[in-house]
Coordinates of C-alpha atoms in Angstrom, one line a residue:
Chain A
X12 CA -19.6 -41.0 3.3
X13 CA -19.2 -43.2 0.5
X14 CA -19.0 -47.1 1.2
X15 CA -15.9 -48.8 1.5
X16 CA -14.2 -50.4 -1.0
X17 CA -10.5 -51.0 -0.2
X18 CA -8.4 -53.4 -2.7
X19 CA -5.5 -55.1 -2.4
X20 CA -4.1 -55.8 -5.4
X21 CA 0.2 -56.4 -5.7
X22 CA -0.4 -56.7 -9.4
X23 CA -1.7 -53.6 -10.0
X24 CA 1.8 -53.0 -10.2
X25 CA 2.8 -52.9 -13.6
X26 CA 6.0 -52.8 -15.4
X27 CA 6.0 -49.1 -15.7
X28 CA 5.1 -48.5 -12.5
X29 CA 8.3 -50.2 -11.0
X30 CA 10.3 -47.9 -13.8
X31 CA 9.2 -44.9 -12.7
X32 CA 9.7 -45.7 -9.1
X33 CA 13.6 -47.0 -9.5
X34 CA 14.5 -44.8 -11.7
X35 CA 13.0 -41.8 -10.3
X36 CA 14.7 -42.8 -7.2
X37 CA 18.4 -43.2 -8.7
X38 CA 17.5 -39.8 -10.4
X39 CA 17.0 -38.0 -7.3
X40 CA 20.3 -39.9 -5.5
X41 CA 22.2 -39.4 -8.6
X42 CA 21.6 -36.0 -8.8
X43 CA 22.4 -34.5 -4.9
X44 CA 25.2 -36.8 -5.3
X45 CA 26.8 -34.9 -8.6
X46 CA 26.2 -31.8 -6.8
X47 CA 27.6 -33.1 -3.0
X48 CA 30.7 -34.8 -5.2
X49 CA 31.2 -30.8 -7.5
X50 CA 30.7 -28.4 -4.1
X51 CA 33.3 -31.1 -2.1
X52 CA 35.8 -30.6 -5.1
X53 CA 35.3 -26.7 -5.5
X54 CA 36.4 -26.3 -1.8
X55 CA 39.6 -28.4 -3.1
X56 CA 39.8 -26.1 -6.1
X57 CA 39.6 -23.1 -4.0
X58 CA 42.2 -24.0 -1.5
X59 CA 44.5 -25.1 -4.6
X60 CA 44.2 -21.4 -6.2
X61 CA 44.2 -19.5 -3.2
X62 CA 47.9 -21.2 -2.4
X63 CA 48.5 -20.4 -5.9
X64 CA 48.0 -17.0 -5.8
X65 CA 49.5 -16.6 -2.4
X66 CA 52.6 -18.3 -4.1
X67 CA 52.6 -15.9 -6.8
X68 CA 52.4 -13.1 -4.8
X69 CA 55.2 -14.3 -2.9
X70 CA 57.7 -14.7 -5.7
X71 CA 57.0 -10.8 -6.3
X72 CA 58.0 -10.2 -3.6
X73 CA 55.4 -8.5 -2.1
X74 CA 53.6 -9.2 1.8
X75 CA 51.3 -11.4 1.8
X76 CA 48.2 -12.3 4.2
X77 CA 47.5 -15.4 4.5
X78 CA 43.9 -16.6 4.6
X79 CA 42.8 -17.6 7.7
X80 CA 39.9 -20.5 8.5
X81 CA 38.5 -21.2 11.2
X82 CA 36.3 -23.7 12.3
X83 CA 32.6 -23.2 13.2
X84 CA 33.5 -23.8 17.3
X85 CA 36.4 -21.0 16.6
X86 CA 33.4 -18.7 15.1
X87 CA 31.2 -19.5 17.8
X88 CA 33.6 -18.6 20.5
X89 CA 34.4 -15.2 19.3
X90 CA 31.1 -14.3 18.7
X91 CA 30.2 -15.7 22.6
X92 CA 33.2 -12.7 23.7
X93 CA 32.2 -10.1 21.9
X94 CA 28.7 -11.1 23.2
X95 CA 29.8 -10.7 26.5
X96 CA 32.1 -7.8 25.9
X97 CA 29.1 -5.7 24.3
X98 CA 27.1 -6.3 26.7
X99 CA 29.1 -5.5 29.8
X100 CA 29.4 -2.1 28.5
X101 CA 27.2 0.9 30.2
X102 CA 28.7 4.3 29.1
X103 CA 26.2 4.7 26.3
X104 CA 22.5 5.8 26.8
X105 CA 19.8 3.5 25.9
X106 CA 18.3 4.3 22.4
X107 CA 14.7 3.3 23.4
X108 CA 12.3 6.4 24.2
X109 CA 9.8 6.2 26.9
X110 CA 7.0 8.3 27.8
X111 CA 7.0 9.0 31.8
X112 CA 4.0 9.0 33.1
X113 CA 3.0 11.8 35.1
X114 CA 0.2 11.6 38.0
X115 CA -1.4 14.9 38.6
X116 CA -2.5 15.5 42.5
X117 CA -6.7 15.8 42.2
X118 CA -8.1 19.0 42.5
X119 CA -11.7 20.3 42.4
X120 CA -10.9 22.5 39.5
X121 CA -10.3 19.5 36.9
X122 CA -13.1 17.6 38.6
X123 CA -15.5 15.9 35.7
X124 CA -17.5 14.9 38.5
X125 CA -18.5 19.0 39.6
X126 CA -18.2 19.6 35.3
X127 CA -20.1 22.5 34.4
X128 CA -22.2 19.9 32.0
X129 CA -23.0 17.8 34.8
X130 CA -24.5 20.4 36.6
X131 CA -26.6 21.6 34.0
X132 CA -28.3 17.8 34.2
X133 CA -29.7 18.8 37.4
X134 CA -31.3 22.0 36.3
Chain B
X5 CA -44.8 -13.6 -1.8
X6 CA -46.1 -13.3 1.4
X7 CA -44.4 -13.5 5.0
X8 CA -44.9 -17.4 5.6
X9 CA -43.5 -17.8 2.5
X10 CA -40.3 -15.3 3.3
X11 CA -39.9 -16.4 6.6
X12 CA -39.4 -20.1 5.4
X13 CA -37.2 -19.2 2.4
X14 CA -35.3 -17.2 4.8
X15 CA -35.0 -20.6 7.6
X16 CA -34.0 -22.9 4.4
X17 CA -31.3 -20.2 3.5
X18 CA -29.5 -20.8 7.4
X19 CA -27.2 -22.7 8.4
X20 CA -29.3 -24.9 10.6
X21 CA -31.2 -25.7 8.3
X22 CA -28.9 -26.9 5.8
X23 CA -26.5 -28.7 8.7
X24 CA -25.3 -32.3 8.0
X25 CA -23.8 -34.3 10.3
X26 CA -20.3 -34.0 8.3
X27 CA -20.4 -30.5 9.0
X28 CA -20.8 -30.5 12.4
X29 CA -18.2 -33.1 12.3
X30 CA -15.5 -30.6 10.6
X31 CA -16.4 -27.7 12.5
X32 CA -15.4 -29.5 15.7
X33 CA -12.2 -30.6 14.4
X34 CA -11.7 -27.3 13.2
X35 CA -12.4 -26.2 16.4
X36 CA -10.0 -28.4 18.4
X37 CA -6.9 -27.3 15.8
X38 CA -7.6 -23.9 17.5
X39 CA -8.1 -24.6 20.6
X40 CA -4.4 -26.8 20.3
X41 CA -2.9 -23.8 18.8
X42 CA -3.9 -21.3 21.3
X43 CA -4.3 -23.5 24.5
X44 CA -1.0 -25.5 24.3
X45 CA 1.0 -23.1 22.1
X46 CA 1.0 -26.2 19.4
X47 CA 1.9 -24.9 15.8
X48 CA -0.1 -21.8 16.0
X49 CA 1.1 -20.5 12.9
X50 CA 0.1 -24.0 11.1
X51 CA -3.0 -24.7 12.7
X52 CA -4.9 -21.3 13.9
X53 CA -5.3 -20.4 9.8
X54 CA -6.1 -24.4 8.8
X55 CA -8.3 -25.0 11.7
X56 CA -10.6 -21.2 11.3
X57 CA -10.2 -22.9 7.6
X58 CA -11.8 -25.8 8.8
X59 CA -14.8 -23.6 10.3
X60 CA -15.4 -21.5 7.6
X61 CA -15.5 -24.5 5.0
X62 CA -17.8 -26.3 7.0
X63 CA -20.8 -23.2 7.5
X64 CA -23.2 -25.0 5.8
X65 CA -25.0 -23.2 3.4
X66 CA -27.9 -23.4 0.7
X67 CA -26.0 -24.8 -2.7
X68 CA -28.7 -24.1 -5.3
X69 CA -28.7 -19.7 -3.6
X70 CA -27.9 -17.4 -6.0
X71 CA -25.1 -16.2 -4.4
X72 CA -21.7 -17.9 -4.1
X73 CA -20.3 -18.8 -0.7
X74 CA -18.4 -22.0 -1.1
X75 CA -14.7 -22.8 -2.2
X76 CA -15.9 -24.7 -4.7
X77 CA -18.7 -22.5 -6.5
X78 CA -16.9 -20.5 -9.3
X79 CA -16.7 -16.8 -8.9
X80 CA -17.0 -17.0 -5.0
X81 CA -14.3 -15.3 -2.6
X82 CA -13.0 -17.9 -1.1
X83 CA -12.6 -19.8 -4.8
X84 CA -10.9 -16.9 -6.1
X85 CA -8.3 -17.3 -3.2
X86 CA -8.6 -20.9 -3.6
X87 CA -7.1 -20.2 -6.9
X88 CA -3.6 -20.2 -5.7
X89 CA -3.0 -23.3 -4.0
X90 CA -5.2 -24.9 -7.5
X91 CA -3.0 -23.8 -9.4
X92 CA 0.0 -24.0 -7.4
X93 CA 1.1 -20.3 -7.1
X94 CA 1.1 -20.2 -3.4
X95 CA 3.8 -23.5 -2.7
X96 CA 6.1 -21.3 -4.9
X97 CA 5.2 -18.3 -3.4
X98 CA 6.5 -19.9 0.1
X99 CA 9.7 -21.3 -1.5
X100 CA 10.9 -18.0 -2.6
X101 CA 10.6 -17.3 1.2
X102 CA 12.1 -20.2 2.3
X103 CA 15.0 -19.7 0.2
X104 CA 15.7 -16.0 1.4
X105 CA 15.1 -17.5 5.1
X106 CA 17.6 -20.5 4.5
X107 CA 21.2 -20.4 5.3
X108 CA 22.8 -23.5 3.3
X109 CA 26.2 -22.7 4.4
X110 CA 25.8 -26.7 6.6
X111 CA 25.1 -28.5 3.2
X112 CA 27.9 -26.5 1.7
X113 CA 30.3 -27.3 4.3
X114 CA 29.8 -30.8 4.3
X115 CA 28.4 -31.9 1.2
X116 CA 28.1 -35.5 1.8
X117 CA 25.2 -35.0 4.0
X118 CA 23.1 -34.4 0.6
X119 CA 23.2 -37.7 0.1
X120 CA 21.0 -38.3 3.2
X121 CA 17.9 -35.8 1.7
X122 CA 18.2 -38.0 -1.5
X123 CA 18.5 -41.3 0.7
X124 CA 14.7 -40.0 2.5
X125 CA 13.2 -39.9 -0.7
X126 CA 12.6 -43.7 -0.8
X127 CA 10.1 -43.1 1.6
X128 CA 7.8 -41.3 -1.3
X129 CA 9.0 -44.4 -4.3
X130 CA 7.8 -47.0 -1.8
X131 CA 4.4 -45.4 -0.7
X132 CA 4.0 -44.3 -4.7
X133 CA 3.8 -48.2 -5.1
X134 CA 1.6 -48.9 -2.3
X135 CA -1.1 -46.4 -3.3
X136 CA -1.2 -48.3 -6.7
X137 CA -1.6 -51.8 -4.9
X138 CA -4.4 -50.6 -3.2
X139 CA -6.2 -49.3 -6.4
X140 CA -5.4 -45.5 -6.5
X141 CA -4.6 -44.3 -10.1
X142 CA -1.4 -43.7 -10.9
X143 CA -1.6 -39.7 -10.8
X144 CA -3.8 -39.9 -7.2
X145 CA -1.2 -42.7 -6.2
X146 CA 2.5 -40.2 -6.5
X147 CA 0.2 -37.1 -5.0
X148 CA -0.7 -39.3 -2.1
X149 CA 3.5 -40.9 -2.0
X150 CA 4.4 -37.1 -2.1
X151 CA 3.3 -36.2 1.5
X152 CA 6.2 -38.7 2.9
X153 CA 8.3 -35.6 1.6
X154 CA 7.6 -34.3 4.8
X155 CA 6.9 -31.1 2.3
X156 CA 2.8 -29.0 2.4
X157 CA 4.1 -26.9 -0.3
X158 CA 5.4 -29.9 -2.2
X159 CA 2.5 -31.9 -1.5
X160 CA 0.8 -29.2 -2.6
X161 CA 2.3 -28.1 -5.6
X162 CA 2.1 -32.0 -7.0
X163 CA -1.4 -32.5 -6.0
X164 CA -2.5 -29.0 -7.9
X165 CA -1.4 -30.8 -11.3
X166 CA -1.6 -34.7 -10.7
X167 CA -4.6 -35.0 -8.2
X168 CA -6.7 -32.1 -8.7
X169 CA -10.7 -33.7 -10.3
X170 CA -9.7 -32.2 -14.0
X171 CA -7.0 -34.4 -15.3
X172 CA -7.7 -38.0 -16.3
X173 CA -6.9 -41.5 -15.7
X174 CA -5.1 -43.5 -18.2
X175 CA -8.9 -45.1 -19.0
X176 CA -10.4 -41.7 -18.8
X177 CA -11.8 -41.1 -16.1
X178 CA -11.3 -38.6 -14.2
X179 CA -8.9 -38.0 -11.2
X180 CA -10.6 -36.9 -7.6
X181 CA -9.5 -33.8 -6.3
X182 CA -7.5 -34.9 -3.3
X183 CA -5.9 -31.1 -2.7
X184 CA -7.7 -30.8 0.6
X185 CA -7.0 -34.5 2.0
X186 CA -3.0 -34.7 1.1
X187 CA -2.6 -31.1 1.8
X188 CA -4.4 -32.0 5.6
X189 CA -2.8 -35.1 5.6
X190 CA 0.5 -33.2 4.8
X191 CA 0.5 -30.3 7.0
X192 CA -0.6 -32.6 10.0
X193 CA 2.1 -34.6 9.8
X194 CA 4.6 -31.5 9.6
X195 CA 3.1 -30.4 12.9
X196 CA 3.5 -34.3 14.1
X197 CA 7.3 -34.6 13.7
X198 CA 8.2 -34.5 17.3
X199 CA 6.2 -37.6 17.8
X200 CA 6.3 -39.5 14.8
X201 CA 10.2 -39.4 14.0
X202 CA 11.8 -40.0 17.9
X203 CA 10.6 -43.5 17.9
X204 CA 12.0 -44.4 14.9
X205 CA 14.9 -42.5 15.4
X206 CA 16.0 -44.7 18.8
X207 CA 14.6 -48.0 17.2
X208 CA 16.7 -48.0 14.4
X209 CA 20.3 -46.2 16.7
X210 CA 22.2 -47.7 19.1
X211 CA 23.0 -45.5 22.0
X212 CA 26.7 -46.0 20.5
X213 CA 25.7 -44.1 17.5
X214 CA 23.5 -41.7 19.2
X215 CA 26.5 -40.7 20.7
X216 CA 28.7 -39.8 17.8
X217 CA 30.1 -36.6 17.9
X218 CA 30.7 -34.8 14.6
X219 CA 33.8 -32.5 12.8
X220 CA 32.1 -29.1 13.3
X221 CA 31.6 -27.5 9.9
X222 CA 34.1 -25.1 8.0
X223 CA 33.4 -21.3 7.2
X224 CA 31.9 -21.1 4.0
X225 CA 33.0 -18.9 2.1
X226 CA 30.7 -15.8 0.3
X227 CA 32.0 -17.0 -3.7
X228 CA 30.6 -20.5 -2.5
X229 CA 27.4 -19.3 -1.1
X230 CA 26.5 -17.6 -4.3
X231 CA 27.5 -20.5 -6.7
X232 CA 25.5 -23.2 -5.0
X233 CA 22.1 -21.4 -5.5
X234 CA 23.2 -21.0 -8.9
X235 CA 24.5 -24.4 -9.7
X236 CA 21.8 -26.1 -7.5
X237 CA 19.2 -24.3 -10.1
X238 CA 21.3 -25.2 -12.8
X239 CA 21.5 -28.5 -12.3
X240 CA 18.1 -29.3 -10.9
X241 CA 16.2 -27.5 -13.3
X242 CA 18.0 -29.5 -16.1
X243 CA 17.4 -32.9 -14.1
X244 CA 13.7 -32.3 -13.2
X245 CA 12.6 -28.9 -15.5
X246 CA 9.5 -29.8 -14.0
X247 CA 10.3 -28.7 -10.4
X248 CA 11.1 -25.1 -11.3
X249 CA 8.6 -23.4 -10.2
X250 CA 9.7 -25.1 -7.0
X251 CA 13.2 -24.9 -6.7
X252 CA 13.8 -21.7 -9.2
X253 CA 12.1 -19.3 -6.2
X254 CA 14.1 -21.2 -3.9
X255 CA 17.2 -20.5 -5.2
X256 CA 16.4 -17.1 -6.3
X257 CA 15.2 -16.4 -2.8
X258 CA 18.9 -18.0 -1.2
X259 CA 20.5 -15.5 -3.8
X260 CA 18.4 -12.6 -2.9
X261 CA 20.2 -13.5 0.5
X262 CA 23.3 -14.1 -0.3
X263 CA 24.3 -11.2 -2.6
X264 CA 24.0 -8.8 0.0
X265 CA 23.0 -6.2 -2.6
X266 CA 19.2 -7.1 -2.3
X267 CA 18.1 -7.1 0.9
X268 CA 15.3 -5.5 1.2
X269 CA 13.9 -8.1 -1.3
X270 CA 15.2 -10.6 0.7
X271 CA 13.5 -9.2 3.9
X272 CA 10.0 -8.9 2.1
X273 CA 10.0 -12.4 0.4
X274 CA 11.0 -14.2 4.0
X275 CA 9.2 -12.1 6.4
X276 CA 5.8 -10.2 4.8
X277 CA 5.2 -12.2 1.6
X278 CA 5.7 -15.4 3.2
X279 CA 3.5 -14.5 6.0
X280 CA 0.6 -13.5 3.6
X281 CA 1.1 -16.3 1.7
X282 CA 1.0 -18.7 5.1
X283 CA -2.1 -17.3 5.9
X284 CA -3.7 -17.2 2.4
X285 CA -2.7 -21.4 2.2
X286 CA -3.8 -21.8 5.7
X287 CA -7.2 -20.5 5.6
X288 CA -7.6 -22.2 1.7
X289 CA -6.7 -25.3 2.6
X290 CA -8.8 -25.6 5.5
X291 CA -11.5 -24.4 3.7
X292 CA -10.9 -27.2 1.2
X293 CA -11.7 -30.1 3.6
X294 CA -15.7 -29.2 3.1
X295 CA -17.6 -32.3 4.4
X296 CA -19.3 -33.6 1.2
X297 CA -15.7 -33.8 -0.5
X298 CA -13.3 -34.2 2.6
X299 CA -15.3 -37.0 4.1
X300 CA -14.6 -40.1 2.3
X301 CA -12.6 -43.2 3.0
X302 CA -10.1 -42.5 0.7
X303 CA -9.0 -39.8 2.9
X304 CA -8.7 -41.9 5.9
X305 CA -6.8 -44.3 3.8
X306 CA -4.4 -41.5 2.5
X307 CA -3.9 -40.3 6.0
X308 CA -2.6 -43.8 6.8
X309 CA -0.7 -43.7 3.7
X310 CA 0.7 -40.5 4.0
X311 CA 2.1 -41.8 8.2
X312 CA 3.4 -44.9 6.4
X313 CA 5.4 -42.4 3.5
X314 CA 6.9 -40.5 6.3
X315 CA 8.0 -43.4 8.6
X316 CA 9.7 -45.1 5.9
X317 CA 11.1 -41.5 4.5
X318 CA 12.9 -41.3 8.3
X319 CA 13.6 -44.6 8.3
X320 CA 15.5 -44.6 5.1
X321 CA 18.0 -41.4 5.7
X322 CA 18.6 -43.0 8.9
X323 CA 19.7 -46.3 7.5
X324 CA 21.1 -44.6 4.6
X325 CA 23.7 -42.6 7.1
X326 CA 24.4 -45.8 9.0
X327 CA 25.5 -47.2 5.9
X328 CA 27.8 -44.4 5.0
X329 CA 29.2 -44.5 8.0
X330 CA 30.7 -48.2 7.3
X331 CA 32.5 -46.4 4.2
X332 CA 34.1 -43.2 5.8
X333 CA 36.8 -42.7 8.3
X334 CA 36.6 -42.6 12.1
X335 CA 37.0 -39.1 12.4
X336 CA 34.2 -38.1 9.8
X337 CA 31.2 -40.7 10.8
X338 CA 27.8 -38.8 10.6
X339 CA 25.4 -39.3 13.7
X340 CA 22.7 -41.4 12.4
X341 CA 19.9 -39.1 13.9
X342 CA 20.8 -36.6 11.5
X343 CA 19.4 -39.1 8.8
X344 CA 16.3 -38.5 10.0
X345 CA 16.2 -34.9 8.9
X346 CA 16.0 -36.2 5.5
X347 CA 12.5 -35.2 5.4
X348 CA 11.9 -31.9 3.9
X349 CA 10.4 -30.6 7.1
X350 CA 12.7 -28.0 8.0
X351 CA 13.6 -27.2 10.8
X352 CA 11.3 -29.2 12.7
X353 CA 12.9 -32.7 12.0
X354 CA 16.1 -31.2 12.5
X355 CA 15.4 -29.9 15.9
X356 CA 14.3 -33.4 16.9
X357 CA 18.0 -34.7 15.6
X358 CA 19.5 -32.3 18.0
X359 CA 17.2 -32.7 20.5
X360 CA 17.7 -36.6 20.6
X361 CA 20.8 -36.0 20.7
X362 CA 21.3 -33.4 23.8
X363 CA 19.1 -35.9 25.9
X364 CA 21.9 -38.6 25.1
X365 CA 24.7 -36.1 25.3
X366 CA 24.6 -32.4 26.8
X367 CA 26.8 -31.0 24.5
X368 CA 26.4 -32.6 21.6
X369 CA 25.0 -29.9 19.5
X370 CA 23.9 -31.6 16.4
X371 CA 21.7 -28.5 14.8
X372 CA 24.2 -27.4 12.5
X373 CA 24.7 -30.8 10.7
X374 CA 21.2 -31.6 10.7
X375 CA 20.6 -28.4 8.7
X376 CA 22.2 -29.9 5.7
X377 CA 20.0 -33.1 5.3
X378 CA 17.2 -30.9 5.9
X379 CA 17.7 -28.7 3.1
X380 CA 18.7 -31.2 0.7
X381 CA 15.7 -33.1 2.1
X382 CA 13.7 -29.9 0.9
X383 CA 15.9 -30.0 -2.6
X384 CA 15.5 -33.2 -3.0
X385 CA 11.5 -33.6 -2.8
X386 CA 11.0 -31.2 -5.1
X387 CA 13.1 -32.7 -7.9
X388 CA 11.0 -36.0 -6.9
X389 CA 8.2 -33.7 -7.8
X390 CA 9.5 -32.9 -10.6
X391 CA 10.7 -36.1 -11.9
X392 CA 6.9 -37.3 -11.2
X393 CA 5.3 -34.8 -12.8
X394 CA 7.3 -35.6 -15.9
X395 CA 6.7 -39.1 -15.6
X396 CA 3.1 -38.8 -15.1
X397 CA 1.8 -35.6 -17.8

């Protein structure tokens, strides 16, 4: 291991150095922020033409659905029932295969111990 | 030649005989990563690959044999596969994944909570200006400020290009290679969020705070989940061009996802490439941390460093969300531990957010909202990365 030699030295700092850390910093903040401040409007902007178009739709007379949304707990909820719904149910057959295993009852015939091979050790 | 003669050559050629003490050293600590992994379940993914890294680095070995064995000898195996985290192939590699394995509908439901991955950031400006005050070049001084991203891959992508023995100071001389050190350093620290980020977390919360309960988040729709990986690349890539290699596999992975056309190339890049690619990192960097260049005090002092980067970097998006919190209205305060999963170590620091926050209340859930400072956590250290890297080549 090499020897220590640990300085301390605030002016190392330099000019530059302090740039590059603020304004790399503001970069970075600037930059999520721009895109947090666009995808918070878009959700406005969607809402706005989606009433639009259910508007327009409307003056033509024709039915019209409205778009439902629903909260994350309303999602969560739903998805908890049909959980529970699917898997109270029992009228189908499992899809997993399984090999059963079979014991065979001994008998002197499949013996390896009285094998004709062992046999022919002894001779 | 004759046998006395072979036999020695052969005894000079072992490991024994070559052994130095920093070997042994390493060996054991890569010994003890494994035995945490396996033993008490800890990181296994993380630390089984970096710690039989560890080993393998650390066989000590004849340097001057005419065959190549080491991670640094050109032309050997383990160089060749070295190769990708020099050159930074494999941190992009593992963003692809993690963008095809990231659901970013929480950061696009609330989009404020960006704010808070930027707001962690200062935690990698402020240990960038400590390395320099205690004498580390500029370059060595943002790789080491990098690993309070709370990011390997970042950490590792940076290091590859700033800190990696061929570049050179601004009086010429050149950089160290500190790959193996920040990407250690890095990793650890990863693995360490459960018990470096809870004390922070309480010390800087009231139990008031802790206590917030947040709006749960809207349904996102499918047109907004395919713009954001779209503008996000856009936009990033135009801040920081830098950080593409980063962020463009991200984004191109969360699109794989989120067309729903592509699938199966979704499925590969977040479940077999990535996993290759973990192991491939794993084993490399380990391998890295070979005595005669891991064992200096410059590590130890990056190590430090590096803990200081990370505190500050959960510090500051936990401040930063407090301060928010004076600006908006009652019913949309953010729970100040979620601040704290400003770091870009997904999902780890954002499971300690909700954690913290189930032991204060038991159905407080706060997973979902810490998901979105995590992301942008991720997001926002690679445009740091970025932004450095064009500052500093």
């Amino acid at each position: 291991m090499k020897t220590l030699s640990i300085t301390f030295d605030p002016s190392l700092i330099d000019h530059y150095t302090l740039v590059i850390a603020i304004t790399g910093y503001c970069i970075v903040l600037i930059a999520l922020a721009i895109m947090a401040y666009f995808f918070t409007r878009l959700h406005t902007l969607q809402d706005f033409l989606s009433k639009r178009r259910i508007s327009e739709k409307g003056n033509s007379g024709k039915e019209v659905q409205l778009k439902v949304t629903m909260t994350g707990e309303e999602n969560a909820a739903i998805a908890a029932a049909l959980y529970l719904f699917f898997s109270e149910l029992h009228d189908e057959e499992k899809y997993v295969m399984t090999i059963r295993k079979v014991s065979k009852t001994y008998s002197p015939w499949s013996s390896k111990i009285y094998g004709i091979w062992n046999t022919m050790k002894h001779w | 030649m004759n046998t006395l003669q072979t036999l020695n050559s052969l005894w000079e050629d072992t490991g024994f005989y070559n052994a130095s003490w920093g070997n042994i050293v390493m060996i054991l600590i890569g010994i003890l990563l494994v035995f945490l992994a396996i033993r008490y379940s800890y990181k296994p993914l993380l630390l089984i690959p970096l710690g039989m890294g560890i080993i393998i680095g650390n066989i000590p070995f004849l340097h001057e044999a005419a065959y190549r064995t080491g991670i640094y000898q050109d032309g050997s195996v383990l160089n060749y596969l070295f190769f990708g985290v020099q050159k930074g192939i494999y941190p992009a590699l593992i963003f692809l994944g993690l963008g095809a394995m990231c659901d970013l509908s929480p950061l696009i439901s609330n989009p404020k909570l960006m704010l808070l991955g930027a707001a962690a950031q200062v935690g990698i400006f402020a240990t960038f200006l400590g390395a320099m005050i205690f004498g580390f070049p500029m370059a060595e001084s943002a790789a080491i400020a990098i690993i309070g991203g709370a990011d390997g891959n970042t950490a590792i992508f940076l290091t590859s290009q700033l800190a990696n023995g061929l570049n050179s100071t601004g009086g010429g001389i050149a950089v160290q290679n500190l790959i193996g050190p920040i990407a250690i350093a890095a990793y650890i620290y990863m693995s360490l969020v459960p018990v470096i980020q809870p004390p922070i977390m309480k010390l800087l919360t009231t139990k008031k705070e802790r206590l917030i309960r947040m709006k749960p988040p809207r349904t996102v729709s499918k047109f907004e989940k395919i713009l954001f990986p779209l503008l996000g690349l856009l936009l990033s890539a135009f801040v920081a061009p830098a950080s593409l290699p980063l962020l463009g596999m991200f984004f191109f992975g969360n699109i794989l996802k989120e067309s729903g056309l592509t699938k199966q190339l979704a499925t590969t890049a977040s479940t077999i490439l990535i996993d290759i690619v973990i192991i491939l990192i794993g084993l490399t960097v380990g391998a890295s941390t070979q005595a005669d260049v891991f064992l200096k005090w410059e590590s130890i002092l990056i190590f430090v460093l590096g803990a200081i980067a990370f505190m500050i970097a959960t510090a500051g998006g936990i401040i930063f969300s407090k301060v928010m919190n004076i600006f908006l209205k009652k019913e949309n305060r953010i729970n100040p531990l979620i601040g704290a999963a400003g770091v870009a170590a997904v999902p780890d620091s954002a499971r300690i957010a909700h954690e913290i926050g189930l032991s204060e209340d038991p159905t407080n859930h706060l997973i979902g909202h810490a998901m979105a400072p995590n992301i942008a956590g991720l997001i926002g250290s690679a445009i740091t990365a970025g932004l450095l890297l064009g500052f500093l080549l």
